Short mmCIF file of C-alpha atoms in Angstrom, two decimals:
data_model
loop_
_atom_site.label_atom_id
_atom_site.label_comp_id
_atom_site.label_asym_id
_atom_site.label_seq_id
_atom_site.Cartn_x
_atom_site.Cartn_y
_atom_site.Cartn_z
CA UNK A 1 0.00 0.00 0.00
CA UNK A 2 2.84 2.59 0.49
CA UNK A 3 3.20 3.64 -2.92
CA UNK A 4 5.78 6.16 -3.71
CA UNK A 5 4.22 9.36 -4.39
CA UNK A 6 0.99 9.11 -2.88
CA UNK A 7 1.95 10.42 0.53
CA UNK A 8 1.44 14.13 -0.22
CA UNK A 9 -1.45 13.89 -2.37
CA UNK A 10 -3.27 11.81 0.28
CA UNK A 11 -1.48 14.75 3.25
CA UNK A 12 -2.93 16.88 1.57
CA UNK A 13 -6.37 15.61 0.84
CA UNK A 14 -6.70 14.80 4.29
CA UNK A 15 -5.45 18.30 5.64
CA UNK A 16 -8.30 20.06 2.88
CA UNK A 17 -10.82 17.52 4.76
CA UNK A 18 -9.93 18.40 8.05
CA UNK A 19 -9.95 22.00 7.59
CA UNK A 20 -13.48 21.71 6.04
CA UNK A 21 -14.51 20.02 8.76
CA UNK A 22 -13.17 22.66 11.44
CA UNK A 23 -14.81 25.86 9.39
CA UNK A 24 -18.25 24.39 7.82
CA UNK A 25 -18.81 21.47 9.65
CA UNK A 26 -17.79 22.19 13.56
CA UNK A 27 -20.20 19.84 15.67
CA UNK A 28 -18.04 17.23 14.01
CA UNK A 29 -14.93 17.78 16.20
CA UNK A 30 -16.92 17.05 19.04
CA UNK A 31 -17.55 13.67 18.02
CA UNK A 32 -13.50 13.06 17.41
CA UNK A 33 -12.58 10.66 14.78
CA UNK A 34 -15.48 9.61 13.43
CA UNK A 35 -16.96 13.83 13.02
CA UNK A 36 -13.76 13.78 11.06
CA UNK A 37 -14.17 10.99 8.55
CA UNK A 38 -18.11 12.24 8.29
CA UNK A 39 -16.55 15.06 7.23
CA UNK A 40 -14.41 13.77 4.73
CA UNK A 41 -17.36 11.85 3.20
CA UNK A 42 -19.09 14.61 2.92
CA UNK A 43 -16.56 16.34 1.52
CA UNK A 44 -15.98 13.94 -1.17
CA UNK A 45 -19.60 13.67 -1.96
CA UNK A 46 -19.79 17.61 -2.85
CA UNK A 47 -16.84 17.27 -5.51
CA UNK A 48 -18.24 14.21 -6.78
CA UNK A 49 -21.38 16.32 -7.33
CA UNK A 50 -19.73 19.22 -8.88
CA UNK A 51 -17.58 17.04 -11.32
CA UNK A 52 -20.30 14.46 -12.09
CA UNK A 53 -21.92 17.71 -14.02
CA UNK A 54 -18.32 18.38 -16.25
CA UNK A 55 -17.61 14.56 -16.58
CA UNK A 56 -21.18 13.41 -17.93
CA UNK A 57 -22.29 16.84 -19.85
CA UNK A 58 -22.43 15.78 -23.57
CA UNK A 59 -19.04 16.24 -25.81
CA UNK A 60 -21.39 18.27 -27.76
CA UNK A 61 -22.01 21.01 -25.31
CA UNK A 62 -17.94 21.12 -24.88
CA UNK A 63 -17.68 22.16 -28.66
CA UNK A 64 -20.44 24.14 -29.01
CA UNK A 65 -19.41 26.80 -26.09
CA UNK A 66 -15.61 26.26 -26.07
CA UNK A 67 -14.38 25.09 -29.68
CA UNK A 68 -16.15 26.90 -31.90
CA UNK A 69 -15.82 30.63 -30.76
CA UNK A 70 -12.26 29.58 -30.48
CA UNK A 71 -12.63 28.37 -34.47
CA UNK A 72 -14.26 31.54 -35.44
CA UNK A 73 -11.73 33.57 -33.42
CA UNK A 74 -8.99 32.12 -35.14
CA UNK A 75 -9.97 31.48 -38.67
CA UNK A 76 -12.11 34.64 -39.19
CA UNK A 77 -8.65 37.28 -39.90
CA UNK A 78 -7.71 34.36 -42.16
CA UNK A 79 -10.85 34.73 -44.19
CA UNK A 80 -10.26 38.45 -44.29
CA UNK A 81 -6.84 37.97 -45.32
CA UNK A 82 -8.24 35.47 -48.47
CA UNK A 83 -11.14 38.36 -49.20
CA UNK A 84 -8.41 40.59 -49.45
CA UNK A 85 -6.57 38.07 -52.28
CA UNK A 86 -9.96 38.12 -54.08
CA UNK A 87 -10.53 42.61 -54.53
CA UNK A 88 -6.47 42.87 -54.84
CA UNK A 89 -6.60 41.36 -59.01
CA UNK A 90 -9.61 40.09 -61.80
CA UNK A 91 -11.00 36.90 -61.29
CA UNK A 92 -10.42 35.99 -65.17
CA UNK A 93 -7.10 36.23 -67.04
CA UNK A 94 -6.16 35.18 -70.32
CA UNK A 95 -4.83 31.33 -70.91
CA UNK A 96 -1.95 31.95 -73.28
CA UNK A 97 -0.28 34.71 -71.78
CA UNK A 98 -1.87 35.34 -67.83
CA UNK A 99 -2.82 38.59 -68.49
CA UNK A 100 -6.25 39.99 -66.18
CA UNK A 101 -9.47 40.95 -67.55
CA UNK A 102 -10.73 43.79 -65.90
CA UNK A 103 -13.84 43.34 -63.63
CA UNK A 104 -16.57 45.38 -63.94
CA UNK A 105 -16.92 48.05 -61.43
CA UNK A 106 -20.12 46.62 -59.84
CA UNK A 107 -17.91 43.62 -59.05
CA UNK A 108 -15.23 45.65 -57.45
CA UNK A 109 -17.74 47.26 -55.07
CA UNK A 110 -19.71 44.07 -53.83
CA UNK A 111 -16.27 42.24 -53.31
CA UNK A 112 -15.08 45.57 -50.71
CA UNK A 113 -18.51 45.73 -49.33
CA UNK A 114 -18.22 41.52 -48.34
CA UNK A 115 -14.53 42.74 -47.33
CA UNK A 116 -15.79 45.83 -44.84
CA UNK A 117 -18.25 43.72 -43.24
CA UNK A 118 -16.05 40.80 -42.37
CA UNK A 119 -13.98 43.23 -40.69
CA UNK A 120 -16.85 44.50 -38.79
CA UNK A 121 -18.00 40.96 -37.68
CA UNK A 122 -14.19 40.33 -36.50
CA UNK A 123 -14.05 43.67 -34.48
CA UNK A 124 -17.34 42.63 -33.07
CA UNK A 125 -16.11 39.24 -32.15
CA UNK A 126 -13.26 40.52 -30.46
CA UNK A 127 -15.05 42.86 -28.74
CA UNK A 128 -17.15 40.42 -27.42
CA UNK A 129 -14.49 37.97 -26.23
CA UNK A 130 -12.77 40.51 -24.51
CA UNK A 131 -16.03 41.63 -22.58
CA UNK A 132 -16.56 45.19 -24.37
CA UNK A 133 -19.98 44.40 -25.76
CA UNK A 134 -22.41 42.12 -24.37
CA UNK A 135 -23.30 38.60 -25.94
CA UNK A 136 -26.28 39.42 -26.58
CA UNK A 137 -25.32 42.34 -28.65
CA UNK A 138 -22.29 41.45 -30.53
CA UNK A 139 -23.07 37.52 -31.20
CA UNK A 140 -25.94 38.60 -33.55
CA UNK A 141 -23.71 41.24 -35.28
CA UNK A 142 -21.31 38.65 -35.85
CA UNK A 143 -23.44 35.84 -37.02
CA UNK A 144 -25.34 38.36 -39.71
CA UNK A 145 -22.04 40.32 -40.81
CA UNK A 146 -20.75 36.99 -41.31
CA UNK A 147 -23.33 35.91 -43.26
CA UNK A 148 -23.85 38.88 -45.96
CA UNK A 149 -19.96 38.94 -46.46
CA UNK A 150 -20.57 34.81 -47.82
CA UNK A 151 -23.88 36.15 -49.53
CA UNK A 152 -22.25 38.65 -51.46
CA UNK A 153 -19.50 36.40 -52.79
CA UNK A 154 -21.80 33.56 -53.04
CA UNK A 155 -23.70 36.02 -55.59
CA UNK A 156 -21.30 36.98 -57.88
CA UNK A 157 -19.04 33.28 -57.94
CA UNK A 158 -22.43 31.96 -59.27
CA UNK A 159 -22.73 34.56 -62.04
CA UNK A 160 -18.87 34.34 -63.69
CA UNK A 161 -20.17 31.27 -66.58
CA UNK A 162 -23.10 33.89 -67.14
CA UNK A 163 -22.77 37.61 -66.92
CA UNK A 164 -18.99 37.47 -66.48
CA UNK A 165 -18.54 35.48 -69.78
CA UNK A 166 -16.55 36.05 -72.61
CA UNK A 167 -16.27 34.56 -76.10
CA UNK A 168 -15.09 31.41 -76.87
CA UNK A 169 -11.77 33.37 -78.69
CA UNK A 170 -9.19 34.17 -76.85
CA UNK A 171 -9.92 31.44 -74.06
CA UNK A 172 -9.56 32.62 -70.82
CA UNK A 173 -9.49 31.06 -67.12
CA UNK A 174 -10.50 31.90 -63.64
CA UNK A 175 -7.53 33.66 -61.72
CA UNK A 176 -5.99 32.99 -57.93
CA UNK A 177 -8.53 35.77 -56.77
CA UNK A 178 -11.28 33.92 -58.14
CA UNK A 179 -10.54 30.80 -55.73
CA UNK A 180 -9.79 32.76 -53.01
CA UNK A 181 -12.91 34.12 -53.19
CA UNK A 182 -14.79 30.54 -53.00
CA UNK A 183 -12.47 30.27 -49.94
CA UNK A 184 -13.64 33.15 -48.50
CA UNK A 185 -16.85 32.51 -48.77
CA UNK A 186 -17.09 29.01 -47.24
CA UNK A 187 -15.06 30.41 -44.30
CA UNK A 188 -17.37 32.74 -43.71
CA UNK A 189 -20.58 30.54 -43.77
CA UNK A 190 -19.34 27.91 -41.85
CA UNK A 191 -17.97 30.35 -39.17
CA UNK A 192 -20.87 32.13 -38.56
CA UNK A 193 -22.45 28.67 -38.40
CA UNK A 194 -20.63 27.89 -35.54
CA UNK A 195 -21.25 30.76 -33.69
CA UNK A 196 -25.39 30.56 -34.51
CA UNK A 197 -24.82 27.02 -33.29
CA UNK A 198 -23.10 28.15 -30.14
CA UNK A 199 -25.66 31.20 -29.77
CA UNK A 200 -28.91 28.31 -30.00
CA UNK A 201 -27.56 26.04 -27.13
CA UNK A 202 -27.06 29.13 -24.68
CA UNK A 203 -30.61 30.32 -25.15
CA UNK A 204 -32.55 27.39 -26.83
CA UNK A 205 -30.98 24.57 -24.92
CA UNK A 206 -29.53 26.37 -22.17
CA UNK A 207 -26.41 24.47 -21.91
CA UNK A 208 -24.29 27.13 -20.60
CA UNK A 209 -24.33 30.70 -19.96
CA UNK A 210 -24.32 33.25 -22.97
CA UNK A 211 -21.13 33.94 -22.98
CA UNK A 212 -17.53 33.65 -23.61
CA UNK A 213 -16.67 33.45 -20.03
CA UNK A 214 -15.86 29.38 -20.81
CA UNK A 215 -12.76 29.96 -22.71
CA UNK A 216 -9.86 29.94 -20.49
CA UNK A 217 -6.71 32.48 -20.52
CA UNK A 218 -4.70 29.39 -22.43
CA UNK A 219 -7.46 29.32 -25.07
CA UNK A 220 -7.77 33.27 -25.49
CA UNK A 221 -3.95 33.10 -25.76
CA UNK A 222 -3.84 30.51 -28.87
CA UNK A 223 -6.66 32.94 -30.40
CA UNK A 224 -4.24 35.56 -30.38
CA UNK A 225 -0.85 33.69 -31.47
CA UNK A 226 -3.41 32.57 -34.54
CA UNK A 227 -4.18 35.55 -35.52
CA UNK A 228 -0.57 37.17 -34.77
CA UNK A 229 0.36 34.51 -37.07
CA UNK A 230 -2.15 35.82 -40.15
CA UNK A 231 -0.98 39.06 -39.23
CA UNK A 232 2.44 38.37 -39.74
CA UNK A 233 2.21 36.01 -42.98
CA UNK A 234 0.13 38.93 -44.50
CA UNK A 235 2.34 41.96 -43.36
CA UNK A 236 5.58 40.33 -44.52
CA UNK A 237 3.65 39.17 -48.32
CA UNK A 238 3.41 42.62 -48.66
CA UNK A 239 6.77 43.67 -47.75
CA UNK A 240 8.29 40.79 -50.14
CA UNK A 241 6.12 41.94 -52.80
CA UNK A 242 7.22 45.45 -52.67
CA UNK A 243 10.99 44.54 -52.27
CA UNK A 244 10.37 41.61 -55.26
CA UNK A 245 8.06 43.33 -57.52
CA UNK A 246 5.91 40.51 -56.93
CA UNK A 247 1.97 40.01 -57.36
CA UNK A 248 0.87 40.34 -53.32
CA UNK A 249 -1.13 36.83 -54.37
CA UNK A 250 2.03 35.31 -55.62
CA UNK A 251 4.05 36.87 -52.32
CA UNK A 252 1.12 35.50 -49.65
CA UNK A 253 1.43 31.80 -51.41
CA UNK A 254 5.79 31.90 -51.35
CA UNK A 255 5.61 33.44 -47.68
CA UNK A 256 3.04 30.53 -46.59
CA UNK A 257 5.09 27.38 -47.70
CA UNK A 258 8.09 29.19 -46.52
CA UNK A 259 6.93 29.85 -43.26
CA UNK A 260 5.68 26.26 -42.93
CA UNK A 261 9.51 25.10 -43.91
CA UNK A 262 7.65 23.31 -47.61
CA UNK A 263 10.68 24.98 -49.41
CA UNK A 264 12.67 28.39 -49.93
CA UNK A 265 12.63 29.74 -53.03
CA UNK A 266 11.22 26.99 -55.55
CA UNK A 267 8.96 29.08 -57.12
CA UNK A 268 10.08 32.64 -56.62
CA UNK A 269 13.46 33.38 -55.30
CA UNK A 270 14.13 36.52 -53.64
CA UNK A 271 16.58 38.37 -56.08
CA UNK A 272 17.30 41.38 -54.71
CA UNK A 273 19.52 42.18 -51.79
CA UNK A 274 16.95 43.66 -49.68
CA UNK A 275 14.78 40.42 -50.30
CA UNK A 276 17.61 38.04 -49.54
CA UNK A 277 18.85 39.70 -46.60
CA UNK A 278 15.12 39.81 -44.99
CA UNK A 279 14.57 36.01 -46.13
CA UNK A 280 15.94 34.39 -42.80
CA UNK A 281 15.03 36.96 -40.25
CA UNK A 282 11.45 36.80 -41.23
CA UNK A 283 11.57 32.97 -41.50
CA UNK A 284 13.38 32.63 -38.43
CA UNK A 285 10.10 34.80 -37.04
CA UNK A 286 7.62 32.63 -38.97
CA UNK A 287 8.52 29.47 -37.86
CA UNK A 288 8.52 30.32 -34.05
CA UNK A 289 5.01 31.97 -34.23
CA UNK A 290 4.06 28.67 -35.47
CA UNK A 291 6.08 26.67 -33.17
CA UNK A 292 4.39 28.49 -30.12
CA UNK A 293 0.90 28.16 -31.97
CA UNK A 294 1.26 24.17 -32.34
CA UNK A 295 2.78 24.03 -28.74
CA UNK A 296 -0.41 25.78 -27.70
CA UNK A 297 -2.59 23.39 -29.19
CA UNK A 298 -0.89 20.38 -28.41
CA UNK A 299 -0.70 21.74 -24.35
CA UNK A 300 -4.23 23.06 -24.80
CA UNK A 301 -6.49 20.21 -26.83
CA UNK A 302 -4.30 17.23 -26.64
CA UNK A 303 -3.17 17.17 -23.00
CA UNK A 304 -6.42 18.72 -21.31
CA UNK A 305 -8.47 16.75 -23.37
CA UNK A 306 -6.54 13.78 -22.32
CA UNK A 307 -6.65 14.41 -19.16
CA UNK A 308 -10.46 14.93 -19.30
CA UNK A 309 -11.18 11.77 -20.72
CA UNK A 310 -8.79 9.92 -18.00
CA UNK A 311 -11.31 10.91 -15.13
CA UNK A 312 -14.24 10.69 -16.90
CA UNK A 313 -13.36 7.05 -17.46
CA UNK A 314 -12.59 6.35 -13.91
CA UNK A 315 -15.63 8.16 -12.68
CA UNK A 316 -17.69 5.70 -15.38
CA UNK A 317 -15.78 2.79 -14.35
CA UNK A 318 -15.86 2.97 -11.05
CA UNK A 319 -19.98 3.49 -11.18
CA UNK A 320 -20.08 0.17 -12.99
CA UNK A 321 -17.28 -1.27 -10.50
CA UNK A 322 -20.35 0.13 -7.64
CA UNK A 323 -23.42 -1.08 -9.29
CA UNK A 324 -22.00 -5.26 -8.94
CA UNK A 325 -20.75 -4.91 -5.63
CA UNK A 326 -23.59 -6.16 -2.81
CA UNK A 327 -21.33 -6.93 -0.45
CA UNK A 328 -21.05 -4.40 3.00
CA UNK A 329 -18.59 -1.69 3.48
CA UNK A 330 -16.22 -3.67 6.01
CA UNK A 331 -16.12 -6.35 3.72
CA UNK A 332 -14.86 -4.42 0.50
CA UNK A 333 -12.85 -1.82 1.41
CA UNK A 334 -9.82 -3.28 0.58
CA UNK A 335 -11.13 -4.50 -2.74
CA UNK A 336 -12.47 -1.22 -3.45
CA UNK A 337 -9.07 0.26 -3.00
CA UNK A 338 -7.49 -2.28 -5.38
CA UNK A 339 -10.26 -1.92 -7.93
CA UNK A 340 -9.96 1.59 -8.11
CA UNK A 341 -6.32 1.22 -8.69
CA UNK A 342 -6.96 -1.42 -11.69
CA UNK A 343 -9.86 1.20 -13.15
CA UNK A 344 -7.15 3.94 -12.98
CA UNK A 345 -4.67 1.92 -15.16
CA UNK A 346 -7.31 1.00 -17.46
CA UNK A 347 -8.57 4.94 -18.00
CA UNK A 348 -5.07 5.98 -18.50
CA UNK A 349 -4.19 3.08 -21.20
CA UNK A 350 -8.05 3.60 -23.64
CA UNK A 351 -6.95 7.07 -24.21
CA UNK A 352 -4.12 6.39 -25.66
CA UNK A 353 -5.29 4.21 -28.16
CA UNK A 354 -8.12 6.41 -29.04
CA UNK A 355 -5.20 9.01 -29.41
CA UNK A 356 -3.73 7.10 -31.75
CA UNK A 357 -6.54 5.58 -33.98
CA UNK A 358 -7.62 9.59 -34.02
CA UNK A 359 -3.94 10.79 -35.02
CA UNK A 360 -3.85 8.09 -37.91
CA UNK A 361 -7.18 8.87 -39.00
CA UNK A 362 -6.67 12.73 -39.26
CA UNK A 363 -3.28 12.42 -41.05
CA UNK A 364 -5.13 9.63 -43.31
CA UNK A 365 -8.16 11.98 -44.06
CA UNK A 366 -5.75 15.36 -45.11
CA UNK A 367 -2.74 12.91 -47.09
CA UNK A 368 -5.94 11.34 -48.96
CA UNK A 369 -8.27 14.41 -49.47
CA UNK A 370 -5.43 16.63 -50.96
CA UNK A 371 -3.99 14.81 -52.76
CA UNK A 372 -7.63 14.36 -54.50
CA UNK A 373 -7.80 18.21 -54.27
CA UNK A 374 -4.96 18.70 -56.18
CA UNK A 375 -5.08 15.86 -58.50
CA UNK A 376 -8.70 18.16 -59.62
CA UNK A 377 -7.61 21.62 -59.56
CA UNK A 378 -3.85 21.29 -61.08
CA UNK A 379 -4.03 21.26 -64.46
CA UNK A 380 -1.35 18.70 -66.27
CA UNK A 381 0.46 21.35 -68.83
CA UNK A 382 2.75 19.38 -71.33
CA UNK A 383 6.12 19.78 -70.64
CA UNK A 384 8.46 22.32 -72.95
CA UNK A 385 10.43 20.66 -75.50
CA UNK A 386 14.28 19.98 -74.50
CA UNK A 387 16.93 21.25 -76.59
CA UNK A 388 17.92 17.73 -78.23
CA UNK A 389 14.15 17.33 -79.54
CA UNK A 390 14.47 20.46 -81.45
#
């Protein structure tokens, strides 16, 4: 029974007991001992009570209130950044040479008008996470902000085989901005999904407060390093593209895969001596925003989680364990003990292999997915001819 590391925990478990005893409960030092152990029942009982709620509340509930406002938090200045991509250059170009067809002016204005009220619903959101405005205020803004930004992208992406045609000769092709806007759009729609979904189980279902009070300083944190992160990717496009004389679409897609460490330089090398010279500084700056952001999640979803599921096990277990045993107290105390410990090895060891099955899956489900992405949307050009075939 003396197992090495249990004597403080079990100090101090006892010491908490004893002192609630003393202050709430103080008829039991008159009894001695046994006010003392009546104590500590009760004592356990009352968190039992309070974590029974936490451990048995539907997975559901945890996304609805905690993941997605963090979602939305974090992907909403990345679908501004994309909207941005889409009003920067034409949605159509020519095929043989890449050259943009001008968009008509109508097209320009709905595209900065989905633009201004993104940025709106983000300002709004942050307002409301940092307690400025009041849920009840700012989560509608959000949701219906959100929403016309998709509508009026949605609009116009469905008109570009119609009103946006052109003649058969030249032949022509959508452009980056074009895709970026179908991007855009989804982003938005499914965000402010999320957010009506987290809005309709505070006040339909009642699930949790309305609020943002759930999310935790660690959470609020990885919002920020996200969007620090878009920040910084976007910013240093633009500086690139300045220095370069690159398109800013062209800049934001060599910035991205060299920030993620893909590649330096593949596509379009820095030639100038300003550009080279900045390369490794803001790499070096890159890749540790994204270091901290991946250490975040991996402390934040992956441990916590973990260690959610570990006592919500045990707490299961152990009620099964309960409901078979008929026996009295004196005569399975000790069992109890050494069931509990069996139940506790058993909840640490069916996490792990769900974390496993779920890590294979995920990396499964994006290997398999893009690579049918990309065998869709890249077009196989024939290769130029070599110098011996001429």
């Amino acid at each position: 029974m003396n197992d090495p590391g249990l004597e403080q925990p079990i100090k101090s478990s006892y010491e908490t007991a004893a002192h609630t005893a003393n202050t709430k409960l103080p008829n039991a030092a008159k009894h001695g001992d046994k006010g003392i152990l009546a104590a500590f029942r009760q004592e356990l009982e009352q968190d039992e009570e309070e974590e029974e709620v936490g451990y048995f509340q539907p997975k559901w509930w945890w996304f609805t209130s905690t993941a997605f406002p963090l979602v939305a938090g974090t992907f909403g200045p990345l679908a501004n950044v994309f909207s941005i991509c889409a009003l920067l250059r034409p949605w159509r170009q020519y095929t043989a040479d890449g050259s943009a067809i001008s968009d008509p002016g109508w097209l320009n204005a709905i595209t900065a008008l989905s633009l201004a009220l993104s940025l709106i619903a983000n300002v709004v959101l942050l307002a409301n996470f940092g307690h400025v405005m009041r849920y009840s205020v700012a989560q509608p803004l959000t949701i219906g902000f959100w929403y016309l930004a998709s509508i009026l992208l949605i609009v116009p992406l469905g008109m570009t085989k119609t009103t946006l045609g052109l003649p058969d000769t030249p032949a022509y092709e959508m452009s980056q901005a074009y895709y970026y806007a179908i991007i855009s759009a989804c982003i938005y729609t499914i965000l402010a999904t999320m957010l009506a979904l987290n809005a309709m189980g505070a006040y339909i279902f009642h699930a949790y407060p309305a609020s943002f009070s759930p999310l935790t300083v660690p959470q609020r944190t990885l919002m920020l390093q996200t969007i620090f992160y878009v920040l910084y990717l976007s910013a240093g496009a633009g500086v690139f593209a300045r220095i370069e004389g690159w398109e800013y679409l062209d800049s934001i897609y060599w910035a991205d895969y060299t920030l993620l460490t893909i590649g330096l330089g593949s596509d379009f090398p820095p030639k100038t001596h300003a550009g080279r010279a900045l390369l490794i500084p803001f790499a070096v700056g890159g890749i540790t925003l994204l270091g901290l952001v991946i250490g975040s999640i991996r402390g934040l979803v992956l441990e916590r989680g973990q260690v959610k599921d570990v006592r919500r096990t045990v707490a299961k277990e152990r009620e099964k364990w309960i409901a078979r045993m008929d026996e009295p107290d004196a005569a399975w105390r000790k069992e109890e003990w050494e069931a509990m410990r069996r139940i506790q090895r058993r909840a640490e060891t069916i996490p792990k292999y769900y974390a496993l099955g779920n890590s294979m899956f995920a990396f499964l489900l994006v290997w398999f997915l893009g690579a049918l992405v990309f065998f869709f949307t890249e077009v196989r050009r024939p290769s130029p001819p070599s110098d011996a075939s001429r």
